[in-house]
Coordinates of C-alpha atoms and ligand atoms in Angstrom, one line a residue:
M1 CA -26.9 -16.0 16.3
S2 CA -26.1 -18.0 19.4
P3 CA -25.2 -15.9 22.5
E4 CA -21.7 -17.3 22.8
V5 CA -20.7 -16.0 19.3
E6 CA -18.6 -12.8 19.9
H7 CA -19.7 -9.9 17.7
F8 CA -17.3 -7.3 16.1
D9 CA -17.9 -4.3 13.9
V10 CA -15.4 -5.6 11.4
I11 CA -13.4 -8.9 11.1
V12 CA -10.4 -8.8 8.9
V13 CA -9.1 -12.1 7.6
G14 CA -5.3 -11.9 7.1
Y15 CA -2.8 -9.7 8.8
G16 CA -0.3 -8.6 6.1
P17 CA 0.5 -4.9 5.6
G18 CA -2.9 -4.1 4.1
A19 CA -4.9 -5.7 6.9
Q20 CA -2.7 -4.2 9.5
T21 CA -3.4 -0.7 8.1
L22 CA -7.2 -1.3 8.1
V23 CA -7.3 -2.9 11.5
A24 CA -5.2 -0.1 13.1
Q25 CA -7.2 2.7 11.5
L26 CA -10.6 1.1 12.3
A27 CA -9.5 0.5 15.9
K28 CA -8.3 4.1 16.2
L29 CA -11.6 5.3 14.9
G30 CA -13.2 3.4 17.9
R31 CA -14.5 0.3 16.1
K32 CA -14.4 -3.2 17.6
V33 CA -12.1 -5.0 15.2
C34 CA -10.7 -8.5 15.1
A35 CA -7.9 -9.8 12.8
L36 CA -7.4 -13.4 12.0
E37 CA -3.9 -14.5 10.7
R38 CA -3.2 -18.1 9.9
Y39 CA 0.4 -17.9 11.0
P40 CA 1.2 -17.8 14.7
Y41 CA 3.6 -14.9 14.1
L42 CA 4.0 -11.9 11.8
Y43 CA 5.7 -12.9 8.6
N44 CA 8.7 -10.8 9.6
L45 CA 10.4 -11.0 6.2
P46 CA 10.0 -8.5 3.3
R47 CA 8.1 -8.9 0.2
A48 CA 7.9 -5.2 -0.7
G49 CA 11.0 -3.1 -0.9
H50 CA 9.6 0.3 -1.9
V51 CA 7.3 2.5 0.1
D52 CA 6.2 6.0 -0.8
H53 CA 5.2 9.2 1.0
E54 CA 1.5 8.4 0.9
A55 CA 1.9 5.1 2.7
I56 CA 4.2 6.6 5.2
R57 CA 1.6 9.3 6.0
I58 CA -1.0 6.5 6.4
A59 CA 1.3 4.7 8.8
Q60 CA 1.8 8.0 10.6
S61 CA -2.0 8.1 11.3
V62 CA -1.6 5.0 13.6
G63 CA 1.8 5.3 15.1
D64 CA 5.2 6.9 15.4
V65 CA 6.6 6.2 12.0
Q66 CA 9.8 8.2 12.4
P67 CA 12.0 5.4 13.9
A68 CA 11.0 3.2 11.0
V69 CA 11.7 6.0 8.4
E70 CA 15.2 6.3 10.0
T71 CA 15.9 2.7 8.9
M72 CA 14.8 3.5 5.4
W73 CA 16.9 4.7 2.5
E74 CA 15.7 7.8 0.6
V75 CA 15.6 6.9 -3.1
R76 CA 17.8 9.7 -4.5
D77 CA 19.3 7.6 -7.3
T78 CA 17.4 6.9 -10.5
Y79 CA 15.9 3.5 -11.2
V80 CA 18.0 2.4 -14.2
W81 CA 17.1 0.0 -17.0
Q82 CA 20.3 -1.2 -18.6
N83 CA 21.2 -3.9 -21.1
Q84 CA 23.8 -6.6 -20.6
H85 CA 26.5 -4.3 -22.0
G86 CA 25.8 -1.7 -19.3
Q87 CA 24.1 0.7 -21.7
V88 CA 21.3 2.7 -20.1
L89 CA 18.0 2.1 -21.9
M90 CA 15.8 4.1 -19.5
E91 CA 16.1 6.0 -16.3
Q92 CA 13.2 6.6 -14.0
P93 CA 13.4 9.5 -11.6
A94 CA 9.8 8.0 -11.4
H95 CA 8.9 10.5 -8.9
A96 CA 10.9 13.7 -8.3
P97 CA 13.2 12.9 -5.4
V98 CA 11.9 15.6 -3.2
D99 CA 9.9 16.2 -0.1
A100 CA 6.5 15.2 -1.4
I101 CA 3.0 16.5 -0.8
S102 CA 2.3 14.1 2.1
G103 CA 5.0 15.7 4.2
W104 CA 7.6 12.9 3.8
F105 CA 10.3 12.2 1.2
S106 CA 8.8 10.9 -2.0
D107 CA 10.1 7.4 -2.1
Y108 CA 12.0 5.1 0.3
S109 CA 13.6 1.7 0.1
M110 CA 12.8 -0.3 3.2
W111 CA 13.1 -3.5 5.2
Q112 CA 9.4 -4.3 5.3
P113 CA 9.2 -5.6 8.9
N114 CA 10.3 -2.2 10.1
F115 CA 7.3 -0.6 8.4
E116 CA 4.8 -3.3 9.4
R117 CA 5.9 -2.9 13.1
V118 CA 4.4 0.6 13.1
L119 CA 1.0 -0.7 11.8
D120 CA 0.9 -3.8 14.1
E121 CA 1.8 -1.7 17.2
G122 CA -0.9 0.8 16.2
S123 CA -3.5 -2.1 15.9
R124 CA -2.7 -3.3 19.4
E125 CA -2.4 0.2 21.0
F126 CA -5.9 1.0 19.8
G127 CA -7.3 -2.2 21.2
A128 CA -7.8 -4.4 18.1
D129 CA -8.2 -8.1 18.9
V130 CA -5.4 -9.6 16.8
R131 CA -5.5 -13.4 16.7
L132 CA -2.3 -14.9 15.3
G133 CA -2.4 -18.6 14.4
W134 CA -6.1 -18.5 13.5
E135 CA -7.1 -19.3 9.9
G136 CA -10.5 -18.3 8.4
V137 CA -12.0 -21.5 7.0
A138 CA -15.8 -20.8 6.4
I139 CA -17.9 -17.7 5.9
E140 CA -21.7 -17.4 6.1
Q141 CA -23.6 -14.2 5.4
A142 CA -26.9 -13.3 7.0
E143 CA -29.0 -10.2 6.4
D144 CA -27.7 -8.4 9.4
R145 CA -24.2 -9.9 9.9
V146 CA -21.5 -12.2 8.6
E147 CA -20.1 -15.1 10.5
V148 CA -16.7 -16.7 10.1
V149 CA -15.4 -20.0 11.4
A150 CA -11.7 -19.9 12.3
C151 CA -9.4 -22.8 13.1
R152 CA -6.4 -22.5 15.3
N153 CA -3.2 -23.6 13.5
D154 CA -0.3 -25.5 15.0
Q155 CA 3.1 -25.2 13.5
E156 CA 5.6 -27.8 12.9
P157 CA 8.8 -27.0 14.9
D158 CA 11.6 -25.4 12.8
S159 CA 9.4 -25.1 9.7
D160 CA 6.8 -22.9 8.1
R161 CA 4.4 -25.8 7.9
L162 CA 1.0 -25.4 9.6
W163 CA -1.6 -27.9 10.5
R164 CA -5.1 -27.4 11.7
S165 CA -5.8 -28.1 15.4
E166 CA -9.2 -29.3 16.8
D167 CA -9.8 -25.8 18.1
Y168 CA -12.5 -23.9 16.2
A169 CA -14.1 -20.6 16.9
R170 CA -17.2 -18.9 15.4
L171 CA -17.1 -15.1 15.3
S172 CA -19.6 -12.6 13.9
A173 CA -19.3 -9.1 12.5
S174 CA -21.2 -6.4 10.7
Y175 CA -18.6 -6.6 7.9
L176 CA -15.8 -8.9 7.0
V177 CA -12.8 -7.9 4.9
G178 CA -10.6 -10.4 3.2
A179 CA -7.1 -9.0 3.1
D180 CA -5.8 -12.5 2.9
G181 CA -3.4 -12.2 0.0
A182 CA -3.3 -13.5 -3.6
N183 CA -4.7 -16.9 -2.8
S184 CA -7.6 -15.4 -0.8
F185 CA -9.9 -17.8 0.9
V186 CA -12.4 -15.0 1.4
R187 CA -12.5 -14.3 -2.4
A188 CA -12.9 -18.0 -3.1
S189 CA -15.7 -18.3 -0.5
Q190 CA -17.7 -15.7 -2.3
A191 CA -17.0 -17.3 -5.7
I192 CA -15.5 -14.1 -7.0
P193 CA -13.7 -14.7 -10.3
R194 CA -10.6 -12.8 -11.3
E195 CA -9.6 -11.2 -14.6
D196 CA -6.2 -12.4 -15.7
L197 CA -4.2 -9.7 -17.4
G198 CA -1.8 -12.3 -18.7
L199 CA 1.4 -12.7 -16.9
N200 CA 2.9 -15.7 -15.2
E201 CA 6.6 -15.6 -14.4
E202 CA 8.8 -17.1 -11.8
W203 CA 11.7 -15.2 -10.2
L204 CA 14.3 -16.2 -7.7
V205 CA 14.4 -13.5 -4.9
V206 CA 17.3 -13.3 -2.6
D207 CA 17.4 -10.8 0.3
L208 CA 20.7 -10.3 2.0
E209 CA 21.8 -8.6 5.2
T210 CA 24.8 -6.3 4.7
I211 CA 27.9 -7.2 6.8
A212 CA 30.4 -5.0 4.9
P213 CA 28.8 -2.3 2.7
L214 CA 29.7 -2.4 -1.0
T215 CA 29.1 0.2 -3.6
F216 CA 26.8 -0.8 -6.4
D217 CA 26.7 1.1 -9.7
P218 CA 23.9 1.4 -10.6
N219 CA 22.4 1.1 -7.2
I220 CA 18.8 0.3 -8.3
A221 CA 18.6 -1.5 -11.7
Q222 CA 16.8 -3.8 -13.9
I223 CA 19.4 -5.6 -16.0
C224 CA 17.6 -6.3 -19.2
D225 CA 19.8 -9.2 -20.3
P226 CA 18.1 -11.8 -22.5
A227 CA 20.5 -14.5 -21.1
R228 CA 18.8 -13.8 -17.7
P229 CA 16.9 -10.7 -16.6
R230 CA 17.8 -9.6 -13.1
L231 CA 17.4 -6.9 -10.6
V232 CA 19.5 -5.2 -7.9
M233 CA 18.2 -2.8 -5.2
P234 CA 18.7 -1.8 -1.6
L235 CA 16.2 -2.8 1.1
G236 CA 16.6 0.1 3.5
K237 CA 20.0 0.9 5.0
T238 CA 20.8 -2.6 6.2
H239 CA 19.8 -5.1 3.5
R240 CA 19.9 -5.6 -0.3
R241 CA 17.8 -7.6 -2.8
F242 CA 18.7 -9.4 -5.9
E243 CA 16.3 -11.1 -8.3
W244 CA 16.8 -13.4 -11.3
M245 CA 14.2 -14.6 -13.7
V246 CA 13.7 -18.3 -13.7
L247 CA 14.4 -19.4 -17.3
P248 CA 12.2 -21.8 -19.2
G249 CA 13.0 -25.4 -18.2
E250 CA 15.1 -24.4 -15.2
S251 CA 14.7 -26.3 -11.9
T252 CA 13.3 -24.1 -9.1
M253 CA 14.6 -26.7 -6.6
E254 CA 18.1 -26.2 -7.9
L255 CA 17.8 -22.4 -7.8
S256 CA 16.6 -22.5 -4.2
R257 CA 19.9 -23.8 -3.0
P258 CA 22.1 -21.2 -1.3
E259 CA 25.1 -22.4 -3.4
E260 CA 23.2 -21.3 -6.5
A261 CA 22.5 -17.8 -5.0
W262 CA 26.2 -17.3 -4.2
R263 CA 27.1 -18.4 -7.7
L264 CA 24.7 -15.9 -9.2
L265 CA 25.8 -13.1 -6.8
E266 CA 29.5 -13.4 -7.9
E267 CA 29.1 -10.9 -10.7
F268 CA 28.1 -8.2 -8.1
G269 CA 31.0 -9.0 -5.8
V270 CA 28.6 -10.2 -3.2
T271 CA 30.1 -13.0 -1.1
P272 CA 29.6 -14.6 2.4
D273 CA 32.3 -12.2 3.6
N274 CA 30.2 -9.1 2.9
H275 CA 26.6 -10.3 3.0
R276 CA 24.4 -12.9 4.8
I277 CA 21.4 -14.5 3.0
A278 CA 18.3 -13.6 5.0
R279 CA 15.8 -15.2 2.7
Q280 CA 15.9 -17.1 -0.6
V281 CA 12.6 -17.8 -2.3
I282 CA 11.0 -18.4 -5.7
Y283 CA 8.0 -16.0 -6.4
R284 CA 5.4 -16.3 -9.1
F285 CA 4.5 -12.9 -10.5
Q286 CA 0.9 -12.6 -11.7
A287 CA -1.5 -9.9 -12.8
K288 CA -5.0 -10.6 -11.8
I289 CA -7.9 -8.4 -10.7
A290 CA -11.0 -9.7 -8.9
R291 CA -14.2 -8.9 -10.9
S292 CA -16.0 -7.7 -7.8
W293 CA -14.6 -6.4 -4.6
R294 CA -17.8 -6.7 -2.5
R295 CA -20.5 -9.3 -2.0
G296 CA -23.0 -7.9 0.6
R297 CA -21.2 -7.7 3.9
V298 CA -18.0 -9.2 2.6
L299 CA -15.3 -7.1 0.9
I300 CA -11.8 -7.9 -0.4
S301 CA -8.8 -5.7 -0.5
G302 CA -5.1 -5.7 -1.3
D303 CA -3.6 -8.7 -3.0
A304 CA -6.9 -10.6 -2.4
A305 CA -8.5 -8.1 -4.8
H306 CA -5.6 -7.5 -7.2
T307 CA -2.1 -8.8 -7.7
M308 CA 0.5 -7.2 -9.9
P309 CA 4.2 -8.0 -10.8
P310 CA 6.6 -5.9 -8.7
Y311 CA 8.3 -4.0 -11.4
A312 CA 6.8 -0.7 -10.3
G313 CA 6.9 -1.5 -6.6
Q314 CA 3.2 -0.8 -6.1
G315 CA 1.6 -4.0 -4.8
M316 CA 1.9 -3.4 -1.1
L317 CA 1.2 0.4 -1.6
S318 CA -2.0 -0.5 -3.4
S319 CA -3.0 -2.7 -0.4
V320 CA -2.3 0.1 2.0
R321 CA -4.2 2.6 -0.1
D322 CA -7.2 0.2 -0.3
S323 CA -7.3 0.0 3.5
A324 CA -7.1 3.8 4.0
N325 CA -9.9 4.2 1.5
L326 CA -12.1 1.5 3.2
A327 CA -11.4 2.3 6.9
W328 CA -13.3 5.6 7.1
K329 CA -16.1 4.4 4.8
L330 CA -16.7 1.3 7.0
D331 CA -16.6 3.6 10.0
L332 CA -19.2 5.9 8.6
V333 CA -21.5 3.1 7.4
L334 CA -21.2 1.4 10.9
G335 CA -22.2 4.8 12.3
G336 CA -25.4 4.9 10.2
A337 CA -24.3 6.2 6.7
P338 CA -26.0 4.4 3.8
E339 CA -24.2 1.2 2.8
K340 CA -24.0 2.5 -0.8
L341 CA -20.9 4.5 0.4
L342 CA -19.0 1.2 0.4
D343 CA -19.5 0.9 -3.4
T344 CA -17.3 4.0 -3.9
Y345 CA -14.4 1.9 -2.5
E346 CA -14.1 -0.2 -5.7
E347 CA -15.3 2.6 -7.9
E348 CA -12.4 4.7 -6.8
R349 CA -9.7 2.1 -6.3
R350 CA -10.2 -0.2 -9.2
P351 CA -9.1 2.1 -12.1
H352 CA -6.1 3.3 -10.1
V353 CA -4.9 -0.3 -9.3
R354 CA -5.6 -1.4 -12.9
R355 CA -3.4 1.4 -14.3
W356 CA -0.6 0.4 -11.9
T357 CA -1.0 -3.2 -12.9
E358 CA -0.8 -2.4 -16.6
L359 CA 2.2 -0.2 -16.0
S360 CA 4.0 -3.0 -14.1
I361 CA 3.3 -5.4 -17.0
E362 CA 4.6 -2.9 -19.5
E363 CA 7.8 -2.4 -17.5
G364 CA 8.2 -6.1 -17.0
A365 CA 7.9 -6.7 -20.8
I366 CA 10.9 -4.4 -21.3
S367 CA 13.2 -6.2 -18.9
C368 CA 12.0 -9.8 -19.5
E369 CA 12.7 -10.1 -23.2
L370 CA 14.5 -13.5 -23.6
D371 CA 14.8 -13.5 -27.4
P372 CA 18.3 -12.0 -28.1
R373 CA 17.2 -10.6 -31.5
K374 CA 14.1 -8.9 -30.0
A375 CA 16.2 -7.6 -27.1
A376 CA 18.8 -6.1 -29.5
E377 CA 15.9 -4.4 -31.4
R378 CA 14.5 -3.1 -28.1
D379 CA 18.0 -1.8 -27.2
A380 CA 18.4 0.0 -30.6
R381 CA 15.0 1.7 -30.3
M382 CA 15.5 2.8 -26.7
L383 CA 19.1 3.9 -27.3
A384 CA 17.8 5.9 -30.3
G385 CA 15.5 7.7 -27.8
E386 CA 12.2 5.9 -28.0
D387 CA 10.4 6.8 -24.8
M388 CA 9.2 3.6 -23.2
S389 CA 8.7 5.1 -19.8
H390 CA 5.2 4.8 -18.5
H391 CA 3.1 7.2 -16.6
A392 CA 1.6 6.6 -13.3
P393 CA -2.1 7.0 -12.6
P394 CA -2.2 10.6 -11.4
A395 CA -5.3 10.5 -9.1
L396 CA -8.7 9.1 -8.4
D397 CA -11.4 10.1 -10.8
R398 CA -14.8 9.0 -9.7
G399 CA -16.5 8.3 -6.3
A400 CA -17.0 10.3 -3.2
F401 CA -15.5 13.6 -4.5
A402 CA -16.8 17.0 -5.6
L403 CA -17.6 16.0 -9.1
G404 CA -17.9 18.1 -12.3
P405 CA -20.8 17.9 -14.7
D406 CA -19.0 14.9 -16.5
G407 CA -19.1 12.9 -13.2
V408 CA -15.3 13.2 -12.9
A409 CA -13.6 14.7 -9.8
R410 CA -13.1 18.4 -10.1
R411 CA -9.4 18.7 -9.7
P412 CA -7.6 18.9 -7.4
A413 CA -10.4 16.6 -6.0
G414 CA -9.1 13.0 -6.1
T415 CA -5.4 14.1 -5.7
L416 CA -3.5 13.9 -2.4
G417 CA -3.9 16.8 0.0
P418 CA -0.8 18.4 1.6
Q419 CA 0.8 17.9 5.0
G420 CA 3.3 20.6 6.1
L421 CA 5.3 21.5 9.2
V422 CA 3.3 23.8 11.4
R423 CA 3.3 25.5 14.8
A424 CA 0.1 25.3 16.7
A425 CA -1.1 25.8 20.2
A426 CA -0.1 22.1 20.8
G427 CA 3.5 22.6 19.6
E428 CA 5.5 22.4 16.5
G429 CA 5.7 19.4 14.0
R430 CA 3.9 17.7 11.2
F431 CA 0.3 18.7 10.9
D432 CA -1.3 15.3 11.4
D433 CA 0.8 14.7 14.6
L434 CA -0.6 17.9 16.1
F435 CA -4.2 17.8 14.9
G436 CA -4.8 14.1 14.5
S437 CA -5.6 11.7 11.7
P438 CA -7.4 9.9 10.0
A439 CA -10.1 12.6 10.0
F440 CA -12.0 14.8 7.6
T441 CA -10.0 18.1 7.6
V442 CA -11.0 21.5 6.5
L443 CA -8.1 23.9 5.9
T444 CA -8.6 27.5 5.1
R445 CA -6.4 30.6 4.4
G446 CA -7.5 34.2 5.0
G447 CA -10.4 33.4 7.3
K448 CA -12.0 30.9 9.5
A449 CA -14.5 28.2 8.3
A450 CA -16.6 28.9 11.4
D451 CA -17.3 32.5 10.1
V452 CA -18.9 31.3 6.9
L453 CA -20.5 27.9 7.8
D454 CA -24.3 27.5 7.8
A455 CA -26.0 25.3 10.4
P456 CA -26.1 22.1 8.2
G457 CA -22.3 22.5 7.4
R458 CA -21.5 23.0 11.1
E459 CA -23.6 19.9 12.0
L460 CA -21.9 17.8 9.3
L461 CA -18.4 18.7 10.5
E462 CA -19.4 18.0 14.1
R463 CA -20.9 14.6 13.1
L464 CA -17.8 13.7 11.2
G465 CA -15.5 14.8 14.0
A466 CA -13.7 17.0 11.4
V467 CA -10.5 18.9 12.1
V468 CA -11.0 22.5 11.1
V469 CA -7.9 24.7 10.9
E470 CA -7.0 28.1 9.5
T471 CA -3.4 28.2 8.2
V472 CA -1.7 31.5 9.0
A473 CA 1.7 33.0 8.1
A474 CA 4.9 31.3 9.4
D475 CA 5.7 34.2 11.7
A476 CA 2.2 34.5 13.2
E477 CA 1.5 33.4 16.7
P478 CA -1.2 30.7 16.1
G479 CA -4.3 30.8 18.3
E480 CA -6.8 28.0 18.9
G481 CA -7.8 26.3 15.6
E482 CA -4.8 27.9 13.7
A483 CA -1.6 26.5 12.3
A484 CA 1.4 28.6 11.4
D485 CA 2.5 27.4 8.0
L486 CA 6.3 27.1 8.8
A487 CA 7.5 25.9 5.4
G488 CA 4.8 27.6 3.2
V489 CA 3.4 24.2 2.2
Y490 CA -0.2 25.3 2.6
A491 CA 0.4 28.8 1.0
D492 CA 1.9 27.1 -2.0
Y493 CA -1.0 24.7 -2.2
F494 CA -3.6 27.4 -2.0
D495 CA -1.7 29.5 -4.6
A496 CA -1.3 26.5 -7.0
H497 CA -5.0 25.8 -6.9
D498 CA -6.3 29.3 -6.6
A499 CA -8.0 28.2 -3.5
A500 CA -9.0 29.7 -0.1
G501 CA -10.1 26.4 1.4
V502 CA -9.8 22.7 0.9
V503 CA -11.7 19.7 2.3
V504 CA -9.5 16.6 2.7
R505 CA -10.9 13.1 3.4
P506 CA -9.5 10.8 6.1
D507 CA -7.5 8.9 3.5
F508 CA -5.8 12.2 2.6
Y509 CA -7.4 12.6 -0.8
V510 CA -8.9 16.0 -1.5
F511 CA -12.7 16.1 -1.6
G512 CA -12.8 19.5 -3.1
V513 CA -11.6 23.1 -2.9
V514 CA -13.2 26.5 -2.9
A515 CA -11.8 29.7 -4.5
D516 CA -13.7 31.8 -2.0
L517 CA -14.5 30.9 1.6
G518 CA -18.1 31.9 0.9
E519 CA -18.4 28.8 -1.2
L520 CA -17.6 26.5 1.7
P521 CA -21.2 25.8 2.7
A522 CA -22.0 24.6 -0.8
L523 CA -18.9 22.4 -0.9
L524 CA -19.9 20.8 2.4
G525 CA -23.4 20.3 0.9
E526 CA -21.8 18.3 -1.8
L527 CA -19.9 16.3 0.8
R528 CA -23.1 15.6 2.6
S529 CA -24.7 14.2 -0.6
A530 CA -21.6 12.2 -1.4
L531 CA -21.7 10.5 2.0
S532 CA -25.4 9.8 1.9
Ligands
FAD1 C1 9.4 -10.1 -4.9 C2 8.4 -9.1 -4.6 C3 8.7 -7.8 -4.5 C4 7.7 -6.9 -4.2 N1 8.1 -5.5 -4.1 C5 7.1 -4.6 -3.8 C6 7.5 -3.2 -3.6 O1 8.6 -2.8 -3.8 N2 6.5 -2.3 -3.3 C7 5.2 -2.8 -3.1 O2 4.4 -1.9 -2.8 N3 4.9 -4.1 -3.2 C8 5.8 -5.0 -3.6 N4 5.4 -6.3 -3.7 C9 4.0 -6.7 -3.5 C10 3.7 -6.9 -2.0 O3 4.5 -7.7 -1.3 C11 2.2 -7.4 -1.9 O4 1.4 -6.6 -2.8 C12 1.7 -7.2 -0.5 O5 2.4 -8.1 0.4 C13 0.2 -7.4 -0.4 O6 -0.2 -7.1 0.9 P1 -1.5 -7.7 1.5 O7 -1.6 -7.3 2.9 O8 -2.6 -7.4 0.6 O9 -1.4 -9.3 1.4 P2 -0.2 -10.3 2.0 O10 1.0 -9.5 2.3 O11 -0.1 -11.4 1.1 O12 -0.9 -10.7 3.4 C14 -1.9 -11.7 3.4 C15 -1.9 -12.3 4.8 O13 -3.1 -13.1 4.9 C16 -2.8 -14.4 5.6 N5 -3.8 -15.3 5.3 C17 -4.0 -15.9 4.1 N6 -5.1 -16.7 4.1 C18 -5.6 -16.7 5.4 C19 -6.7 -17.2 6.0 N7 -7.6 -18.1 5.4 N8 -6.9 -16.9 7.4 C20 -6.1 -16.1 8.0 N9 -5.0 -15.5 7.4 C21 -4.8 -15.8 6.1 C22 -1.4 -14.7 5.1 O14 -0.7 -15.6 5.9 C23 -0.8 -13.3 5.0 O15 -0.2 -12.9 6.3 C24 6.4 -7.3 -4.0 C25 6.1 -8.6 -4.1 C26 7.0 -9.6 -4.4 C27 6.7 -11.0 -4.4

C-alpha cells in the first residue's frame, strides 16, 4: 500500500439509511469509518414510509431521536385491504398498536428525511468521515486490506444528473461494506449473483405535502381494484403518499406528468388547494436476494443484499437491522475476535429477510390481481373468512446466541430485549439514554451479577465494555449499577420468561437468559464461545 493511501477500519459505500446506521454505530464504537455517497447531498426525499420500534431504538443509540419521533404519526389505525366496492377483505393490526418491547410505540408512519437526520447527525457527531459526492468505482482485495477507488461526481445544475470529474481518490480499509442499494456496485464488483424470487412491477408513487388536512377513510389502505390497484397512507404528520400500479402497456412518461397525478388523486378529494406534490416517481418493485453477503473483506447489506416490494413496509427496516447486526461484529473482529464471527451476520439475517420478502410478495399478490374474475373469486374467499393474513418472522434462529441441542436459539434468545423507563443515579428516562448503547448488557433481578461472576465472566464483560445493571422495584432508591423499573417493564419480562437474568447483545437481541443468577457464569461461557 502506498503511504499516501489513507487507511480506515471500515469504508461504507453508499449513505442511505442502512449505511448511515452502520457508519454512526461504528463511529460511536470508536472505529475510524469513511462513507462514500455518490450524490453530493443526502437524498432528502422518502422511499420508506413505515418505521418500527426496533429501528427507532437503533436510531436512539446514535442520537436524540425524540424530535424526529414527534414528527411521526403513531399507527393506531389498522392497515385495511379493501376491494373496489369498499368491502374490507383483510385488516392488519399487524403489530398490536401498543408501547412495544423496544421502549417506543410499535409502529410509526414517517417522513423519512426526519429519521435519516438522526443517523446522519450521529455519524458526524462521532467523527465519521462522510464524503458526499464520491462514487465507489473499483475495489481490490488484498490479504490484509481492501482498497477502493472513488471518483468525485459533479452535478448538472437543477437536475439529479451526475457526471464523473477527473478527481479520483484511493482509500484502504480493513473491511468494506456495500450498502449501496439495489443496483449495488459493490455486489457487482464481487460478482455476487442474486436469487430472483419472481416479482417485477412498476408503480407510480406520489408523495404530497399537506396544506389543508383532509380525513381519509380508511387512512391506510391497499385498494385491491383489478382496474388499478392503489395505496393510500400518511407519511408522518405532514405528508401523505398515494401509489398506483402501472398497468400493462401504460406509458410511464405519461404517468410521470403532474396532471396525471392530480387526475388520479381526484377520487380522494386531493387537489392543489389542499396538497402540494413533493415528489412523483415511478418505482420498480423487485424481490431479489444476493446468494452471498460476504466475499473476504467485502460485505454487502441492506438493499444491496436484498430487495423486497414495499407491501409490508420492511425494506428500510431490514437495512437498518442488518447494520445493527453488523456494527458490533465488525467492531469485535477489528478488536481481535476471529473473523468467523462475521459469518453469523448472514446466518442470522438471511432467513429473517427472506421471510419478510416472501410475506411482501404474498401480500402484493392479493392486492395486485388484475384479472376481474380472479379478483372476484379472491373477494368471495376473503369475505367468507379465508384468512390470508401472513405472519411475520418472529425472531432470529441461528447464529451468535445461546443455542439449544438442535442448534436453534433457546428462546427468548434471538428475540428483542426490553427497554423500559428507569430511574438511576444518572437521572430518569429510557434505559439506553441513561446507561448507553450499543453495548452488551447484562440485566438481573434479585441480585447483582458481580456477586455470582467468576473471573473469566468478569474478564469477558470488561473486555466487551458491557453494561451490567440490577433492576430494582419502582419505589426503590437506586444505587450505583441499579435501575428502578418505573413501569415494571423488566419485572414483566423476567416473569414472562421465568428469568433472573438476561444477556442482551448490542443490536438489542437477547443472547440468552438464566432462571437463576448462579447460572450466569455458564451463560457467559456460552457467549465467550459464540464470539470466538
Ligand atoms: C415506494 C417505496 C416504498 C417503501 N416503503 C417502505 C416502508 O414503508 N418501510 C421500509 O422499511 N422500507 C420501505 N421501502 C424500501 C426502502 O426504501 C429501501 O429498502 C431502503 O431505502 C434501503 O436502504 P439502503 O440504505 O439499503 O439503500 P438505499 O436507500 O438505496 O441507499 C443506497 C445509497 O447508496 C448510494 N450509492 C449507490 N451506488 C453508489 C456508489 N457506487 N458509490 C457511492 N454511493 C453509491 C445511493 O446514491 C444511495 O444513497 C420502500 C421502497 C419504495 C420504493
